[in-house]
Short mmCIF file of C-alpha atoms in Angstrom, two decimals:
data_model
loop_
_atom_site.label_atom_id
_atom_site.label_comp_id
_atom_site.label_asym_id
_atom_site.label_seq_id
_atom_site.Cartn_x
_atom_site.Cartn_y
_atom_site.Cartn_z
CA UNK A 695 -8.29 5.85 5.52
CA UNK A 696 -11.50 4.71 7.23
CA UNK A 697 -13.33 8.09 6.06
CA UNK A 698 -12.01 7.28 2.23
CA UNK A 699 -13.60 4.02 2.20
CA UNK A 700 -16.66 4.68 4.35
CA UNK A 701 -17.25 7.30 1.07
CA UNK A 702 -16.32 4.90 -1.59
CA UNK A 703 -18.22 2.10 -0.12
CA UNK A 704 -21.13 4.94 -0.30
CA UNK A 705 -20.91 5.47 -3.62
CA UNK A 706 -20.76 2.15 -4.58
CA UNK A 707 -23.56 1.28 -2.79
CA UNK A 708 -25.64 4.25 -4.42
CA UNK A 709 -24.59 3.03 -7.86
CA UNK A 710 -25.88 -0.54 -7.17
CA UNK A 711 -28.98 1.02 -6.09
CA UNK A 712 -29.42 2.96 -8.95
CA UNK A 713 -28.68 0.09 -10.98
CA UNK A 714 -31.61 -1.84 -9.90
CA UNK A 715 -34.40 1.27 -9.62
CA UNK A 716 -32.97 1.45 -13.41
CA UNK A 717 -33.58 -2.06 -14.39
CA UNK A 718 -37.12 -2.48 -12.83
CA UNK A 719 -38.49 -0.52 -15.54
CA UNK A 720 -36.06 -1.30 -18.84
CA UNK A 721 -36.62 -4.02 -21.24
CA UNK A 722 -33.65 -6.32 -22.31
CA UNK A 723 -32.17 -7.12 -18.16
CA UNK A 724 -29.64 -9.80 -17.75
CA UNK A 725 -28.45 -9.29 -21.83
CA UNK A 726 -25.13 -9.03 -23.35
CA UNK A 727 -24.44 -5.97 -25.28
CA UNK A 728 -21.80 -7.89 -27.04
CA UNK A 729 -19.39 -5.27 -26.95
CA UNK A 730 -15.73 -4.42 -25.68
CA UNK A 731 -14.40 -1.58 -23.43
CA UNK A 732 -11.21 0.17 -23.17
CA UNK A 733 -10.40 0.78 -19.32
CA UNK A 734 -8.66 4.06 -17.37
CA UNK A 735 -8.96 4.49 -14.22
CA UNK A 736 -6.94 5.55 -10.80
CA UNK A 737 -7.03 3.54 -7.83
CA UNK A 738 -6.06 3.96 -4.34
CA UNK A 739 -4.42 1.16 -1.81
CA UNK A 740 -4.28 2.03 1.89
CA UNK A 741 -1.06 0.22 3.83
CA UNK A 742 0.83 -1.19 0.79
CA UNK A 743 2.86 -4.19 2.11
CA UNK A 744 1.07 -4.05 5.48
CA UNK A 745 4.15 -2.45 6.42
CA UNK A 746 1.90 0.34 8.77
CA UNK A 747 2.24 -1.77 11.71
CA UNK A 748 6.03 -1.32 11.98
CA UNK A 749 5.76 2.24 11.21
CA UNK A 750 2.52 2.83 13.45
CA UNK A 751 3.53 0.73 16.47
CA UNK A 752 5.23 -2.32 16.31
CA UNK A 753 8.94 -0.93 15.00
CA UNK A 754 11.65 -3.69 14.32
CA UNK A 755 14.32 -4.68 17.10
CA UNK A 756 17.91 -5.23 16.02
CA UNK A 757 20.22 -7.64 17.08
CA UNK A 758 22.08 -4.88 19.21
CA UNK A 759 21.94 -5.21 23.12
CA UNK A 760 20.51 -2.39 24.68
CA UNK A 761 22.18 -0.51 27.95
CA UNK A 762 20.63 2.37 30.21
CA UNK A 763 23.05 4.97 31.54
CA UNK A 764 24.58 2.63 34.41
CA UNK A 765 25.52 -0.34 31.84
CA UNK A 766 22.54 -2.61 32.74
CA UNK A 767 20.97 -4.36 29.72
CA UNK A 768 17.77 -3.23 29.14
CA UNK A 769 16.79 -5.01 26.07
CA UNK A 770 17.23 -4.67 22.23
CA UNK A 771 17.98 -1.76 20.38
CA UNK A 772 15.19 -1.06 17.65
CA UNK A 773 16.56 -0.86 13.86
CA UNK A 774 13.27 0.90 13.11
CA UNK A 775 11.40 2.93 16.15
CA UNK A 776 7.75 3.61 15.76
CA UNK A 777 5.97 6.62 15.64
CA UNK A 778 4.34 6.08 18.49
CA UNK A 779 7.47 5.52 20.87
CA UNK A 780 8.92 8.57 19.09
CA UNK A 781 5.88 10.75 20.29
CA UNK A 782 6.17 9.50 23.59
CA UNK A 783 9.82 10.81 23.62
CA UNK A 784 8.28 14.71 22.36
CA UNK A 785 5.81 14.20 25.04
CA UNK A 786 8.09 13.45 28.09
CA UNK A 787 10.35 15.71 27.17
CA UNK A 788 8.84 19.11 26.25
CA UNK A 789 9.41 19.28 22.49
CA UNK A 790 12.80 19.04 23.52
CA UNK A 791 13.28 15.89 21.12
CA UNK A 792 10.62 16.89 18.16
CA UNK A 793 9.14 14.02 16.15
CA UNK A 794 7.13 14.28 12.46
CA UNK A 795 5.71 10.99 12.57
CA UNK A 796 4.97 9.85 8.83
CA UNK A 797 2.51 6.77 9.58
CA UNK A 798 1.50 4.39 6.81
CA UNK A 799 2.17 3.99 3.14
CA UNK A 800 -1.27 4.90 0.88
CA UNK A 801 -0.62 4.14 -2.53
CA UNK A 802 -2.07 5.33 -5.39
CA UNK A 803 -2.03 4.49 -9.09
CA UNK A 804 -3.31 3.89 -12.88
CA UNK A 805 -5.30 0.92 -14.28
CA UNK A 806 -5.48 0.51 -17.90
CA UNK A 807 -7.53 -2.84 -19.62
CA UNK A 808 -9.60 -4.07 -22.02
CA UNK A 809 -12.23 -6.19 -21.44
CA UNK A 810 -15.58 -7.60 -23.80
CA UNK A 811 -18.71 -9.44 -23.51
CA UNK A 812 -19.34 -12.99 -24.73
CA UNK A 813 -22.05 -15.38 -24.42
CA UNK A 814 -24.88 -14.53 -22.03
CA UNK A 815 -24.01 -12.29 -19.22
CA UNK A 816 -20.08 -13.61 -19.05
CA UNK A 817 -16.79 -10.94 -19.88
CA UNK A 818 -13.05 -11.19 -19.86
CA UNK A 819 -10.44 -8.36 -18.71
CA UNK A 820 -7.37 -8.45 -19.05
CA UNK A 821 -5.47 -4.97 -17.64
CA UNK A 822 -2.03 -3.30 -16.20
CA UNK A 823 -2.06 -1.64 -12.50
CA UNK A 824 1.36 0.84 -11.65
CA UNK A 825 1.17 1.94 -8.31
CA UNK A 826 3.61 3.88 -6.12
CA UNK A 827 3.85 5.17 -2.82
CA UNK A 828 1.97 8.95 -2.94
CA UNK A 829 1.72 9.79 1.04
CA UNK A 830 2.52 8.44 4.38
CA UNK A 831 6.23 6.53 5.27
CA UNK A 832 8.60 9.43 6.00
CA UNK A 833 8.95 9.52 10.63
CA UNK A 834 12.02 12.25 11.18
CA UNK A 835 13.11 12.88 14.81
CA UNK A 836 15.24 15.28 15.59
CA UNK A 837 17.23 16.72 18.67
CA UNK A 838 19.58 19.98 18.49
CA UNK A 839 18.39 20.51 14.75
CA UNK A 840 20.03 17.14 13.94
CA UNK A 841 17.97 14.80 12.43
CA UNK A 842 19.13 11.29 14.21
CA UNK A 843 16.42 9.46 13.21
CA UNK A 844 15.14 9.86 9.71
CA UNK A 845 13.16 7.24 7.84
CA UNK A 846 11.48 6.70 4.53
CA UNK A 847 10.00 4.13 3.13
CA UNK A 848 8.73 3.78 0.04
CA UNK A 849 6.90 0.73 -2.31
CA UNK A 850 5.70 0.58 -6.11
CA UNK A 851 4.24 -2.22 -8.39
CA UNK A 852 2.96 -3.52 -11.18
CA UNK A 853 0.42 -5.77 -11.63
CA UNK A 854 -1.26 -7.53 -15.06
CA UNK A 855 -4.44 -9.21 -13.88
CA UNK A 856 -6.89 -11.47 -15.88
CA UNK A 857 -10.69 -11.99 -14.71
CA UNK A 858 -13.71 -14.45 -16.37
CA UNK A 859 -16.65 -13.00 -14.98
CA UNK A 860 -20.43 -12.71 -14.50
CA UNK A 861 -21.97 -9.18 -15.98
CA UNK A 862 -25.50 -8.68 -14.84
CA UNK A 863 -26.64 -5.88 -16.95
CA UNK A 864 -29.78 -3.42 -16.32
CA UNK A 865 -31.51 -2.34 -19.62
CA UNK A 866 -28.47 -0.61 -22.18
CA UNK A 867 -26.97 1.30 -19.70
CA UNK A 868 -25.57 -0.27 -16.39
CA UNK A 869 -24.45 -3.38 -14.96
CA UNK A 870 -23.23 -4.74 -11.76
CA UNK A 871 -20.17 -7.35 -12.39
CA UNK A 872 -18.12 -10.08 -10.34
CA UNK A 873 -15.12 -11.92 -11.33
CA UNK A 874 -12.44 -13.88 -10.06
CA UNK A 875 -8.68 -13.82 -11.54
CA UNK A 876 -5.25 -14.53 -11.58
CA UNK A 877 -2.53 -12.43 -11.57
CA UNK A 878 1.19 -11.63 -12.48
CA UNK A 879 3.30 -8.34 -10.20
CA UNK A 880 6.82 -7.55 -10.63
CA UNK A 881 6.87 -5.25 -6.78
CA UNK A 882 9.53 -3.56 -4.58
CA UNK A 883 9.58 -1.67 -1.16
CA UNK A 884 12.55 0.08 0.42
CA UNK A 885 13.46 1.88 3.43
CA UNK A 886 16.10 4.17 3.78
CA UNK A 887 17.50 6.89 6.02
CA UNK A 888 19.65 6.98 9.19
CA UNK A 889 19.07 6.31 12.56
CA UNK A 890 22.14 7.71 14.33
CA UNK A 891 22.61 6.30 18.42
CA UNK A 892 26.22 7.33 18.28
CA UNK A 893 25.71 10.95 17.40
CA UNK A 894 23.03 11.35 20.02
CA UNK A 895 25.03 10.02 22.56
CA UNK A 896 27.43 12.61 21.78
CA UNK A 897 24.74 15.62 21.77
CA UNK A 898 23.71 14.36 25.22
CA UNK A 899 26.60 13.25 27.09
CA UNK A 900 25.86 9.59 26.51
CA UNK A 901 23.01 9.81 30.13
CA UNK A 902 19.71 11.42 28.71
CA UNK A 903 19.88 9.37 25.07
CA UNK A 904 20.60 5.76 27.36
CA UNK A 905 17.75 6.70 29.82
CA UNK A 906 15.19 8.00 28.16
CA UNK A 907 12.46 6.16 26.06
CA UNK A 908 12.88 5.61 22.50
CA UNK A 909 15.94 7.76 22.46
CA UNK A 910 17.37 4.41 24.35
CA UNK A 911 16.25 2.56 21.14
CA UNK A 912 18.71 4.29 18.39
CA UNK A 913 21.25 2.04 17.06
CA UNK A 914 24.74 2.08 18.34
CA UNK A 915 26.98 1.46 15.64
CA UNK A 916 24.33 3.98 13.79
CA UNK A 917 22.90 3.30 10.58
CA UNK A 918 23.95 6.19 8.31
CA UNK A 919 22.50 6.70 4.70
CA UNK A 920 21.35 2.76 5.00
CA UNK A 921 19.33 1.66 2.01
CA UNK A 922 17.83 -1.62 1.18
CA UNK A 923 15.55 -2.59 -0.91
CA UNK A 924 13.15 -5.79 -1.09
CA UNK A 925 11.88 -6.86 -4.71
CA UNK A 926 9.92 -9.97 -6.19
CA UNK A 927 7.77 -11.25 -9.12
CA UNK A 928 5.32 -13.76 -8.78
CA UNK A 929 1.71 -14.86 -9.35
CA UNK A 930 -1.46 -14.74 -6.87
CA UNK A 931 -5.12 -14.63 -7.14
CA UNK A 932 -7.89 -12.23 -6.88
CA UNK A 933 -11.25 -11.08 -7.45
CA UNK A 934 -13.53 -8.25 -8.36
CA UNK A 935 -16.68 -6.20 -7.77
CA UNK A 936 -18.03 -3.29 -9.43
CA UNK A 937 -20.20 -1.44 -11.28
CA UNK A 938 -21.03 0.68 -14.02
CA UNK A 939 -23.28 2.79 -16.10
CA UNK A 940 -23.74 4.81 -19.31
CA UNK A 941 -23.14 8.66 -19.65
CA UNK A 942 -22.17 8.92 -23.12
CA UNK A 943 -22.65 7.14 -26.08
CA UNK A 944 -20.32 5.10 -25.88
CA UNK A 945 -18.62 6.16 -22.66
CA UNK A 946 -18.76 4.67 -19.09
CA UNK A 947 -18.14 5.46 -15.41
CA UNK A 948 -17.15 2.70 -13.21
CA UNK A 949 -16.50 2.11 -9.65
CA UNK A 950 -14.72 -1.21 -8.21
CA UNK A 951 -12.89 -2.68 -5.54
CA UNK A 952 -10.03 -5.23 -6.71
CA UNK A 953 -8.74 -7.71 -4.00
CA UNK A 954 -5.30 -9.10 -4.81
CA UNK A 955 -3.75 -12.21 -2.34
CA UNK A 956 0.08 -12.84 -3.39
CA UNK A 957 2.88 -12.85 -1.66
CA UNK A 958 6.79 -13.84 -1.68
CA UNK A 959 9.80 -13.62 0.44
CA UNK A 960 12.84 -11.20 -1.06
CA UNK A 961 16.41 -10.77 -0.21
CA UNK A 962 17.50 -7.05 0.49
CA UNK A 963 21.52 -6.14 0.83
CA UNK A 964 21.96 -3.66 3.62
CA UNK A 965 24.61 -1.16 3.10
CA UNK A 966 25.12 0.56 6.27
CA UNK A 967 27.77 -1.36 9.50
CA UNK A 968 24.86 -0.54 11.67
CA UNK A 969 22.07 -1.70 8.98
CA UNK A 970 24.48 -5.09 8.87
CA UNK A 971 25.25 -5.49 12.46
CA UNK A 972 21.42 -4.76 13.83
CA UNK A 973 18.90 -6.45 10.82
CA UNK A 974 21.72 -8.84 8.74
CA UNK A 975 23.90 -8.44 5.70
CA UNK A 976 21.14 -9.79 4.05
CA UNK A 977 17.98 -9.61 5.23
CA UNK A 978 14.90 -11.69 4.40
CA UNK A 979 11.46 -9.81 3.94
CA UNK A 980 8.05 -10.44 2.09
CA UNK A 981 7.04 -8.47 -0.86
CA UNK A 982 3.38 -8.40 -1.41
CA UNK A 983 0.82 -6.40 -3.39
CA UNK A 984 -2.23 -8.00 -1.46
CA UNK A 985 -5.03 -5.39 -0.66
CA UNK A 986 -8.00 -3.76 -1.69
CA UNK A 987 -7.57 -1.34 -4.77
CA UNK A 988 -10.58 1.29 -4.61
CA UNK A 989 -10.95 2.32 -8.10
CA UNK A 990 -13.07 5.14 -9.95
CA UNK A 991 -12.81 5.65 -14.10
CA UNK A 992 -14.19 5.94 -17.78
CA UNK A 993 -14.37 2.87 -20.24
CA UNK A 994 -14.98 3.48 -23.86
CA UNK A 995 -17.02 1.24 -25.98
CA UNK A 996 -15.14 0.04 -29.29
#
């Protein structure tokens, strides 16, 4: 993730300096063209839902007490265990337990818009974001060739932002742009999968899965085939940077960053006993589609 933006923040940065080299020497800088653009593009956005640290690290306890092999409480069971723990449990045990941590959601999508010129220097956009979940958010741990813990999560969204902006423009061909917005999303994230205590127990005679780490964590009732799903529509603000410059005749190649800040809390229906018994019947989770969307595309002039 770091590398990806380290090279888009690059580029960006190269483009900007092109921009100005380019308008040092052409006639006509900080004009309107007066035209409009039609807008496709693909966008990436790294840790949809912020939802990395529970996969990562963090994990989610349930409301289940946790016992080690003697019956002394120990803690909380977790209803999600995070990769981390779970590689801790290959680790001390010799591959014995193996462990395909998935990590965090990276989204990736479409943005279509239109957008024009008015006045001096000022443009509106108005456009349509779909994202979806395209790596990242699937941790499987198995023991025996059983899979007792396998997770997926999942997220997708759409988004209809509007922007009034400033367009600085460098001769006819490039301009660097700014503009704050408001916007409308219709979003969803789910998590499904199993994560099976009960089963384990039985593999291991009840002692090794109560005593070791992580292993310790799986829920007891298990959640089997549990599926819930969080969903929400609102409105938020955001804002927008980018650039772009002429390589046809009336054809365009941009590249932006798009900051989004909305949020709202969902209610999700769990459908497994152990889903109910260690989150809630019905659980209570934000759905967001805040970020940074790293875009790259082509705009037509009409």
């Amino acid at each position: 993730m770091i590398k990806v933006v380290k090279i888009f923040s690059a580029l960006l940065l190269l483009s900007w300096v092109g921009l100005f080299a380019q308008g040092s020497s052409d006639e006509g800088m900080f004009k309107n063209t007066g035209k409009a653009r039609l807008i496709f593009g693909f966008h990436l956005l790294f840790d949809p839902n912020a939802l990395g640290g529970t996969v990562i690290k963090d994990g989610l306890e349930a409301g289940n007490a946790k016992f080690d092999a003697q019956g002394n409480y120990v803690g909380q069971q977790q209803v999600f265990i995070p990769d981390n723990k779970l590689m801790v449990l290959q680790h001390v045990t010799g591959g014995a337990f193996h462990v395909k941590p998935g990590g965090a959601m990276t989204g990736g999508g479409l943005k279509l818009g239109y957008e024009s010129d008015f006045k001096d220097n000022l443009f509106y956009r108005v456009a349509l974001n779909l994202t979806t979940k395209i790596a990242g958010g699937h941790t499987v741990a198995s023991f025996g060739g059983y899979n007792w813990y396998d997770v997926y999560w999942n997220f997708r969204s759409l988004v209809i932002p509007a922007y009034l902006g400033i367009k600085l423009n460098f001769g006819k061909t490039s301009a660097f742009y700014v503009a704050p917005g408001l916007h409308y999303f219709n979003a969803m994230w789910q998590v499904k999968g199993t994560n099976d205590g009960e089963a384990l127990d039985a593999m291991t005679g009840g002692t090794l899965s109560r005593s070791l780490p992580a292993a310790s964590d799986a829920l007891r009732p298990a959640a089997i085939r549990e599926d819930t799903k969080f969903s929400a529509t609102g409105l938020g603000l955001g804002y927008l940077v980018g650039a772009h410059t002429k390589i046809t005749e009336k054809g365009f190649l941009f590249i932006e960053v798009e900051t989004l800040i909305s949020m709202k809390q969902a209610t999700g229906a769990t459908k497994s006993n152990g889903g109910q018994r260690g989150l809630s019947p019905y659980p209570v989770y934000p759905v967001s589609v805040a970020g940074n969307y790293y875009t790259i595309g082509y705009k037509h002039e009409l």
